[in-house]
Amino acid sequence: MAEIKDPENTIIMETTKGQVVIELKPDLAPGHVARIKELVAERAYDGVVFHRVIEDFMAQTGDVQFGKQGGKDFNPARAGMGGSSKPDLKAEFSATSHVRGTCSMARSQMPNSANSQFFICFTDSPWLNKQYTVWGQVIEGMENIDNIKRGEPVKDPDSIVSMKIAANA
């Protein structure tokens, strides 16, 4: 297991491909980290599919409305179009680079539209810098993210089995 420096700001994400450990960055994006932690505490991400996975770019997940297997509104054809019942977040863009393993919030064309969806970069993606809110970094298990099935949409998608704050795991 990776060295966990701050268990309150570390997520252990179990996926259908294996465990991923994410170090949260509350110094960069306090509002987004608080939202992620709130949704994790509610178990909102458990069962959510990776609905958009692009080779040499990123794996996107986090649609707790339409992408949650077993959820009342689960609809694979609409996964990626929803969010949570919580209000959208104000952008917290930073100078932090989108590199391999960066966890960043997905959004529409409107900068202040991030809600629950997020993506993890497979490779360095500098064109995203200062345009998407970085809230974490994979510190272990990136090989499991690499193994997630690709597609837009993904046929028979991989999913998040569970997400927990390390302090509560």
XYZ file of N, CA, C and O in Angstrom:
676
model
N 0.842 -1.188 0.000
C 0.000 0.000 0.000
C 0.882 1.245 0.000
O 1.895 1.293 0.670
N 0.436 2.240 -0.741
C 1.154 3.518 -0.804
C 1.216 4.144 0.587
O 0.354 3.898 1.427
N 2.232 4.960 0.788
C 2.322 5.680 2.062
C 1.231 6.748 2.084
O 1.188 7.637 1.224
N 0.341 6.646 3.045
C -0.756 7.597 3.174
C -0.359 8.629 4.218
O -0.271 8.328 5.402
N -0.097 9.852 3.744
C 0.363 10.921 4.627
C -0.780 11.541 5.413
O -0.611 11.941 6.554
N -1.946 11.648 4.789
C -3.098 12.304 5.406
C -4.345 11.455 5.143
O -5.001 11.630 4.119
N -4.674 10.523 6.047
C -5.809 9.618 5.826
C -7.151 10.322 5.621
O -8.029 9.789 4.947
N -7.300 11.529 6.184
C -8.543 12.285 5.995
C -8.664 12.830 4.569
O -9.757 13.192 4.138
N -7.526 12.934 3.874
C -7.513 13.473 2.509
C -6.923 12.470 1.522
O -6.189 12.833 0.603
N -7.266 11.199 1.727
C -6.869 10.130 0.823
C -8.084 9.249 0.574
O -8.803 8.898 1.513
N -8.296 8.930 -0.692
C -9.420 8.059 -1.073
C -8.875 6.707 -1.494
O -7.880 6.633 -2.240
N -9.546 5.670 -1.042
C -9.275 4.316 -1.527
C -10.468 3.947 -2.401
O -11.601 3.839 -1.916
N -10.201 3.842 -3.699
C -11.236 3.527 -4.676
C -11.017 2.100 -5.162
O -9.974 1.792 -5.729
N -11.997 1.262 -4.914
C -11.966 -0.110 -5.414
C -12.722 -0.101 -6.737
O -13.869 0.358 -6.798
N -12.062 -0.557 -7.810
C -12.722 -0.632 -9.117
C -12.833 -2.091 -9.521
O -12.263 -2.969 -8.885
N -13.542 -2.332 -10.605
C -13.650 -3.694 -11.124
C -12.306 -4.185 -11.655
O -12.153 -5.371 -11.926
N -11.321 -3.312 -11.771
C -9.973 -3.684 -12.217
C -8.963 -3.726 -11.076
O -7.819 -4.099 -11.282
N -9.361 -3.300 -9.870
C -8.447 -3.300 -8.728
C -8.474 -1.977 -7.979
O -9.203 -1.051 -8.338
N -7.647 -1.904 -6.947
C -7.631 -0.750 -6.044
C -6.806 0.415 -6.605
O -5.768 0.220 -7.228
N -7.310 1.624 -6.342
C -6.642 2.867 -6.723
C -6.638 3.772 -5.498
O -7.676 3.947 -4.849
N -5.469 4.339 -5.169
C -5.357 5.252 -4.030
C -5.146 6.664 -4.581
O -4.253 6.892 -5.403
N -5.987 7.586 -4.117
C -5.966 8.969 -4.601
C -5.696 9.909 -3.438
O -6.405 9.878 -2.420
N -4.663 10.740 -3.604
C -4.353 11.778 -2.625
C -5.144 13.023 -3.007
O -5.007 13.535 -4.124
N -5.985 13.488 -2.094
C -6.781 14.693 -2.337
C -5.921 15.943 -2.184
O -4.925 15.936 -1.466
N -6.321 17.018 -2.865
C -5.575 18.284 -2.860
C -6.470 19.428 -2.354
O -6.865 20.310 -3.126
N -6.800 19.430 -1.056
C -7.680 20.492 -0.546
C -7.069 21.880 -0.650
O -7.803 22.871 -0.689
N -5.741 21.965 -0.729
C -5.087 23.265 -0.887
C -5.372 23.860 -2.266
O -5.438 25.075 -2.409
N -5.566 23.017 -3.281
C -5.841 23.485 -4.647
C -7.317 23.763 -4.884
O -7.665 24.702 -5.593
N -8.167 22.882 -4.344
C -9.594 22.940 -4.669
C -10.432 22.542 -3.456
O -11.041 21.471 -3.434
N -10.480 23.412 -2.442
C -11.190 23.045 -1.212
C -12.667 22.708 -1.418
O -13.183 21.769 -0.817
N -13.343 23.439 -2.275
C -14.769 23.177 -2.526
C -14.997 21.856 -3.226
O -15.923 21.103 -2.892
N -14.147 21.549 -4.202
C -14.280 20.295 -4.946
C -13.907 19.091 -4.073
O -14.574 18.058 -4.119
N -12.863 19.230 -3.275
C -12.476 18.140 -2.375
C -13.604 17.893 -1.378
O -13.960 16.735 -1.114
N -14.196 18.955 -0.850
C -15.312 18.796 0.089
C -16.475 18.059 -0.579
O -17.090 17.179 0.040
N -16.774 18.383 -1.836
C -17.864 17.710 -2.569
C -17.545 16.233 -2.781
O -18.397 15.374 -2.551
N -16.329 15.928 -3.219
C -15.937 14.531 -3.433
C -16.089 13.763 -2.118
O -16.688 12.681 -2.084
N -15.584 14.332 -1.034
C -15.658 13.667 0.274
C -17.116 13.487 0.720
O -17.472 12.447 1.296
N -17.945 14.468 0.443
C -19.363 14.385 0.801
C -20.038 13.234 0.031
O -20.760 12.422 0.618
N -19.777 13.149 -1.271
C -20.365 12.083 -2.087
C -19.808 10.714 -1.696
O -20.542 9.721 -1.695
N -18.522 10.659 -1.351
C -17.924 9.399 -0.888
C -18.608 8.958 0.407
O -18.981 7.786 0.558
N -18.802 9.889 1.340
C -19.439 9.563 2.625
C -20.857 9.036 2.423
O -21.318 8.162 3.166
N -21.541 9.547 1.395
C -22.910 9.106 1.088
C -22.921 7.811 0.270
O -23.996 7.315 -0.069
N -21.733 7.314 -0.093
C -21.577 6.128 -0.943
C -22.194 6.339 -2.330
O -22.601 5.381 -2.995
N -22.267 7.596 -2.742
C -22.888 7.933 -4.025
C -22.119 7.352 -5.214
O -22.722 7.023 -6.239
N -20.796 7.226 -5.087
C -19.989 6.743 -6.209
C -19.968 5.210 -6.317
O -19.570 4.678 -7.343
N -20.386 4.510 -5.276
C -20.353 3.048 -5.304
C -21.266 2.537 -6.421
O -22.456 2.863 -6.452
N -20.718 1.757 -7.343
C -21.484 1.212 -8.456
C -21.514 2.068 -9.709
O -22.112 1.683 -10.714
N -20.871 3.234 -9.689
C -20.902 4.136 -10.843
C -19.915 3.664 -11.916
O -18.769 3.336 -11.629
N -20.389 3.654 -13.164
C -19.591 3.163 -14.286
C -18.610 4.218 -14.809
O -18.816 5.419 -14.634
N -17.553 3.729 -15.459
C -16.651 4.577 -16.248
C -17.295 4.655 -17.626
O -17.198 3.724 -18.420
N -17.993 5.751 -17.907
C -18.828 5.848 -19.106
C -18.104 6.386 -20.345
O -18.580 6.201 -21.454
N -16.986 7.045 -20.157
C -16.256 7.649 -21.284
C -14.774 7.436 -21.028
O -14.213 8.048 -20.114
N -14.156 6.575 -21.826
C -12.761 6.217 -21.603
C -12.040 6.293 -22.946
O -12.308 5.495 -23.847
N -11.140 7.259 -23.066
C -10.471 7.544 -24.342
C -8.996 7.184 -24.238
O -8.276 7.713 -23.378
N -8.560 6.284 -25.117
C -7.165 5.829 -25.165
C -6.223 7.031 -25.224
O -6.497 8.017 -25.917
N -5.128 6.972 -24.485
C -4.104 8.025 -24.444
C -4.643 9.373 -23.962
O -4.049 10.412 -24.238
N -5.758 9.369 -23.246
C -6.300 10.616 -22.725
C -6.790 10.436 -21.285
O -6.058 10.747 -20.348
N -8.011 9.888 -21.093
C -8.539 9.832 -19.733
C -9.683 8.829 -19.610
O -10.258 8.393 -20.596
N -10.012 8.519 -18.334
C -11.158 7.680 -17.974
C -12.105 8.554 -17.145
O -11.701 9.113 -16.129
N -13.358 8.675 -17.597
C -14.334 9.540 -16.924
C -15.413 8.704 -16.247
O -15.891 7.713 -16.796
N -15.807 9.135 -15.061
C -16.813 8.465 -14.249
C -17.511 9.517 -13.391
O -17.311 10.709 -13.587
N -18.320 9.064 -12.439
C -18.869 9.991 -11.454
C -20.285 10.470 -11.688
O -20.790 11.285 -10.915
N -20.969 9.966 -12.737
C -22.364 10.350 -12.948
C -23.216 9.538 -11.977
O -23.628 8.423 -12.269
N -23.466 10.104 -10.800
C -24.186 9.383 -9.751
C -25.685 9.302 -10.034
O -26.396 8.549 -9.376
N -26.158 10.046 -11.035
C -27.572 10.018 -11.398
C -27.860 8.904 -12.403
O -28.618 7.981 -12.104
N -27.243 8.965 -13.585
C -27.538 8.006 -14.653
C -26.509 6.884 -14.763
O -26.721 5.913 -15.474
N -25.374 7.023 -14.084
C -24.295 6.043 -14.224
C -24.156 5.066 -13.072
O -23.233 4.261 -13.062
N -25.064 5.116 -12.094
C -24.948 4.258 -10.902
C -25.746 2.975 -11.111
O -26.983 2.992 -11.099
N -25.012 1.875 -11.302
C -25.658 0.582 -11.478
C -26.510 0.265 -10.251
O -26.062 0.414 -9.126
N -27.757 -0.114 -10.487
C -28.675 -0.404 -9.390
C -29.390 0.827 -8.872
O -30.297 0.713 -8.046
N -28.989 2.010 -9.341
C -29.659 3.248 -8.933
C -31.002 3.392 -9.622
O -31.229 2.810 -10.691
N -31.907 4.183 -9.061
C -33.262 4.296 -9.617
C -33.281 4.911 -11.015
O -34.164 4.609 -11.799
N -32.309 5.741 -11.353
C -32.270 6.376 -12.675
C -31.172 5.811 -13.573
O -30.838 6.426 -14.591
N -30.587 4.652 -13.219
C -29.489 4.091 -14.028
C -29.941 3.926 -15.472
O -30.989 3.341 -15.757
N -29.167 4.495 -16.375
C -29.466 4.408 -17.803
C -28.148 4.510 -18.555
O -27.614 5.609 -18.728
N -27.596 3.365 -19.015
C -26.302 3.392 -19.705
C -26.260 4.360 -20.888
O -25.228 4.953 -21.165
N -27.392 4.545 -21.551
C -27.436 5.455 -22.704
C -27.333 6.919 -22.276
O -26.955 7.775 -23.066
N -27.649 7.223 -21.021
C -27.592 8.605 -20.533
C -26.418 8.847 -19.598
O -26.199 9.986 -19.172
N -25.662 7.785 -19.249
C -24.516 7.945 -18.350
C -23.584 9.012 -18.914
O -23.229 8.982 -20.096
N -23.238 9.965 -18.087
C -22.412 11.090 -18.510
C -23.214 12.365 -18.659
O -22.653 13.448 -18.824
N -24.550 12.262 -18.592
C -25.413 13.440 -18.747
C -25.932 13.965 -17.415
O -26.601 14.977 -17.373
N -25.633 13.250 -16.327
C -26.179 13.636 -15.034
C -25.128 14.037 -14.029
O -23.937 14.100 -14.322
N -25.595 14.276 -12.835
C -24.712 14.643 -11.724
C -25.369 14.223 -10.431
O -26.083 13.229 -10.393
N -25.168 14.995 -9.404
C -25.812 14.718 -8.119
C -26.946 15.732 -7.934
O -27.130 16.629 -8.751
N -27.675 15.602 -6.840
C -28.746 16.553 -6.538
C -28.193 17.838 -5.925
O -28.933 18.778 -5.678
N -26.897 17.887 -5.712
C -26.249 19.055 -5.090
C -26.007 20.148 -6.147
O -25.915 19.856 -7.327
N -25.869 21.390 -5.716
C -25.624 22.475 -6.691
C -24.260 22.335 -7.364
O -23.334 21.736 -6.808
N -24.165 22.868 -8.580
C -22.886 22.876 -9.285
C -21.869 23.697 -8.495
O -22.226 24.545 -7.675
N -20.602 23.421 -8.783
C -19.502 24.048 -8.048
C -18.881 25.207 -8.816
O -18.802 25.172 -10.050
N -18.398 26.193 -8.078
C -17.640 27.290 -8.678
C -16.250 26.755 -9.033
O -15.629 26.046 -8.250
N -15.786 27.057 -10.227
C -14.476 26.584 -10.689
C -13.377 26.975 -9.709
O -13.416 28.065 -9.120
N -12.413 26.074 -9.539
C -11.232 26.328 -8.714
C -10.006 25.958 -9.555
O -9.249 25.060 -9.210
N -9.857 26.652 -10.672
C -8.748 26.362 -11.579
C -7.431 26.753 -10.913
O -7.374 27.709 -10.143
N -6.376 25.995 -11.219
C -5.060 26.275 -10.648
C -4.006 26.092 -11.732
O -4.298 25.656 -12.840
N -2.775 26.401 -11.374
C -1.657 26.234 -12.308
C -1.127 24.798 -12.299
O -0.178 24.482 -13.010
N -1.740 23.922 -11.499
C -1.297 22.524 -11.429
C -1.524 21.841 -12.768
O -2.614 21.939 -13.340
N -0.513 21.155 -13.254
C -0.584 20.506 -14.564
C -1.397 19.222 -14.516
O -1.365 18.479 -13.533
N -2.102 18.962 -15.610
C -2.792 17.690 -15.808
C -1.757 16.700 -16.335
O -1.388 16.744 -17.507
N -1.269 15.841 -15.438
C -0.260 14.834 -15.786
C -0.880 13.448 -15.570
O -2.012 13.332 -15.096
N -0.141 12.417 -15.901
C -0.622 11.058 -15.697
C -1.065 10.883 -14.239
O -0.331 11.220 -13.310
N -2.289 10.398 -14.045
C -2.812 10.167 -12.705
C -3.554 11.339 -12.083
O -4.105 11.197 -10.991
N -3.601 12.491 -12.762
C -4.333 13.638 -12.236
C -5.821 13.322 -12.208
O -6.369 12.789 -13.167
N -6.474 13.691 -11.089
C -7.925 13.582 -10.950
C -8.489 14.994 -11.053
O -8.077 15.880 -10.309
N -9.411 15.178 -11.991
C -9.919 16.508 -12.280
C -11.427 16.414 -12.509
O -11.941 15.371 -12.902
N -12.130 17.514 -12.261
C -13.582 17.514 -12.420
C -13.979 17.699 -13.876
O -13.432 18.552 -14.580
N -14.963 16.908 -14.292
C -15.576 17.092 -15.604
C -16.606 18.217 -15.472
O -17.109 18.486 -14.386
N -16.884 18.864 -16.588
C -17.867 19.957 -16.592
C -18.371 20.163 -18.014
O -17.834 19.609 -18.964
N -19.407 20.987 -18.160
C -19.877 21.371 -19.492
C -19.007 22.532 -19.986
O -17.973 22.827 -19.397
N -19.466 23.228 -21.008
C -18.725 24.387 -21.508
C -18.706 25.534 -20.494
O -17.868 26.415 -20.563
N -19.627 25.488 -19.533
C -19.692 26.523 -18.506
C -18.670 26.202 -17.413
O -18.716 25.120 -16.829
N -17.748 27.121 -17.117
C -16.697 26.837 -16.132
C -17.217 26.432 -14.747
O -16.610 25.619 -14.075
N -18.365 26.981 -14.325
C -18.888 26.710 -12.986
C -19.968 25.626 -13.005
O -20.972 25.720 -12.300
N -19.759 24.575 -13.804
C -20.781 23.529 -13.951
C -20.347 22.163 -13.431
O -21.076 21.186 -13.583
N -19.178 22.064 -12.801
C -18.758 20.772 -12.240
C -19.718 20.390 -11.119
O -20.197 21.248 -10.378
N -19.986 19.072 -11.000
C -20.930 18.624 -9.982
C -20.434 17.352 -9.297
O -20.019 17.396 -8.154
N -20.467 16.227 -9.996
C -20.012 14.966 -9.395
C -19.071 14.190 -10.308
O -18.321 13.343 -9.843
N -19.133 14.450 -11.613
C -18.317 13.686 -12.555
C -16.859 14.127 -12.512
O -16.564 15.304 -12.333
N -15.976 13.144 -12.701
C -14.554 13.429 -12.721
C -13.847 12.498 -13.693
O -14.432 11.533 -14.176
N -12.603 12.844 -13.981
C -11.795 11.997 -14.856
C -10.399 11.853 -14.286
O -9.951 12.661 -13.476
N -9.744 10.780 -14.730
C -8.363 10.497 -14.344
C -7.557 10.422 -15.627
O -7.900 9.663 -16.545
N -6.493 11.224 -15.721
C -5.674 11.289 -16.942
C -4.776 10.054 -17.079
O -4.076 9.688 -16.132
N -4.801 9.445 -18.267
C -3.866 8.362 -18.593
C -2.483 8.922 -18.909
O -1.469 8.280 -18.664
N -2.473 10.103 -19.531
C -1.227 10.719 -20.002
C -1.252 12.211 -19.663
O -2.290 12.759 -19.296
N -0.120 12.870 -19.819
C -0.054 14.318 -19.633
C -0.999 14.978 -20.641
O -0.998 14.618 -21.818
N -1.813 15.909 -20.164
C -2.826 16.580 -20.990
C -2.784 18.079 -20.731
O -3.707 18.663 -20.156
N -1.682 18.750 -21.164
C -1.474 20.154 -20.806
C -2.547 21.111 -21.326
O -2.726 22.188 -20.746
N -3.280 20.745 -22.371
C -4.316 21.629 -22.911
C -5.487 21.806 -21.931
O -6.293 22.709 -22.068
N -5.548 20.952 -20.892
C -6.594 21.070 -19.871
C -6.207 22.025 -18.739
O -7.069 22.436 -17.961
N -4.911 22.355 -18.663
C -4.416 23.186 -17.562
C -5.165 24.508 -17.484
O -5.447 25.133 -18.499
N -5.494 24.910 -16.263
C -6.186 26.167 -15.954
C -7.590 26.235 -16.550
O -8.188 27.307 -16.603
N -8.141 25.074 -17.001
C -9.496 25.050 -17.550
C -10.399 24.040 -16.847
O -11.611 24.061 -17.034
N -9.784 23.140 -16.078
C -10.511 22.130 -15.313
C -9.930 22.091 -13.907
O -8.737 22.327 -13.729
N -10.767 21.799 -12.926
C -10.334 21.829 -11.535
C -9.665 20.517 -11.128
O -10.306 19.472 -11.096
N -8.375 20.598 -10.817
C -7.612 19.457 -10.308
C -7.908 19.316 -8.822
O -7.771 20.273 -8.070
N -8.322 18.109 -8.407
C -8.639 17.898 -6.988
C -7.887 16.718 -6.361
O -7.979 16.494 -5.161
N -7.124 15.976 -7.175
C -6.398 14.843 -6.603
C -5.370 14.266 -7.548
O -5.256 14.686 -8.703
N -4.611 13.289 -7.022
C -3.565 12.616 -7.796
C -3.523 11.147 -7.384
O -3.480 10.849 -6.182
N -3.541 10.247 -8.375
C -3.399 8.818 -8.086
C -1.980 8.586 -7.577
O -1.008 8.994 -8.223
N -1.866 7.959 -6.397
C -0.535 7.665 -5.839
C -0.246 6.164 -5.854
O 0.892 5.759 -5.603
N -1.260 5.372 -6.156
C -1.066 3.926 -6.296
C -2.227 3.338 -7.093
O -3.362 3.788 -6.943
N -1.923 2.352 -7.941
C -2.965 1.650 -8.669
C -3.265 2.198 -10.048
O -4.282 1.847 -10.644
N -2.389 3.042 -10.572
C -2.636 3.605 -11.899
C -2.728 2.501 -12.959
O -3.454 2.641 -13.941
N -2.029 1.374 -12.727
C -2.111 0.262 -13.680
C -3.543 -0.278 -13.756
O -3.970 -0.788 -14.809
N -4.316 -0.139 -12.689
C -5.713 -0.577 -12.720
C -6.570 0.381 -13.542
O -7.478 -0.061 -14.255
N -6.276 1.668 -13.463
C -6.962 2.642 -14.323
C -6.601 2.362 -15.789
O -7.466 2.398 -16.664
N -5.326 2.040 -16.041
C -4.893 1.721 -17.417
C -5.688 0.569 -18.016
O -5.834 0.488 -19.238
N -6.189 -0.340 -17.188
C -6.886 -1.537 -17.665
C -8.390 -1.371 -17.836
O -9.074 -2.309 -18.233
N -8.918 -0.185 -17.559
C -10.354 0.056 -17.717
C -10.713 0.000 -19.205
O -9.987 0.518 -20.051
N -11.864 -0.623 -19.495
C -12.328 -0.764 -20.886
C -12.561 0.605 -21.509
O -13.116 1.502 -20.875
N -12.154 0.723 -22.781
C -12.277 1.979 -23.522
C -13.612 2.058 -24.261
O -14.221 1.054 -24.580
N -14.006 3.297 -24.585
C -15.191 3.524 -25.410
C -15.862 4.837 -25.089
O -15.639 5.438 -24.047
N -16.678 5.272 -26.045
C -17.516 6.474 -25.910
C -18.863 6.199 -26.575
O -19.020 6.532 -27.729
N -19.823 5.559 -25.975
C -19.817 5.034 -24.616
C -19.085 3.688 -24.548
O -18.815 3.059 -25.576
N -18.834 3.231 -23.341
C -18.151 1.961 -23.112
C -19.190 0.836 -23.106
O -20.206 0.945 -22.424
N -18.932 -0.224 -23.868
C -19.807 -1.399 -23.823
C -19.391 -2.245 -22.625
O -18.217 -2.501 -22.439
N -20.361 -2.670 -21.818
C -20.100 -3.451 -20.606
C -19.007 -2.772 -19.776
O -17.925 -3.317 -19.568
N -19.279 -1.553 -19.305
C -18.237 -0.736 -18.655
C -17.752 -1.274 -17.318
O -18.483 -1.953 -16.599
N -16.500 -0.921 -17.013
C -15.968 -1.145 -15.672
C -16.627 -0.110 -14.762
O -17.208 0.881 -15.238
N -16.503 -0.320 -13.449
C -17.145 0.607 -12.526
C -16.348 0.757 -11.234
O -15.399 0.013 -10.976
N -16.784 1.736 -10.450
C -16.281 1.934 -9.097
C -17.076 0.968 -8.222
O -18.307 1.041 -8.190
N -16.396 0.065 -7.555
C -17.070 -0.840 -6.627
C -17.370 -0.078 -5.330
O -18.484 -0.112 -4.823
N -16.363 0.633 -4.832
C -16.553 1.452 -3.638
C -15.492 2.540 -3.590
O -14.415 2.386 -4.155
N -15.834 3.641 -2.933
C -14.887 4.715 -2.647
C -15.019 5.027 -1.173
O -16.136 5.212 -0.669
N -13.859 5.090 -0.490
C -13.846 5.375 0.951
C -12.718 6.343 1.263
O -11.677 6.320 0.611
N -12.927 7.152 2.281
C -11.846 7.978 2.820
C -10.970 7.024 3.630
O -11.484 6.228 4.428
N -9.657 7.083 3.446
C -8.732 6.138 4.091
C -8.925 6.119 5.617
O -8.838 5.058 6.223
N -9.203 7.272 6.217
C -9.381 7.334 7.666
C -10.578 6.500 8.127
O -10.645 6.094 9.277
N -11.524 6.260 7.214
C -12.748 5.507 7.551
C -12.753 4.104 6.967
O -13.741 3.386 7.117
N -11.693 3.746 6.251
C -11.687 2.447 5.536
C -11.462 1.283 6.484
O -10.940 1.411 7.561
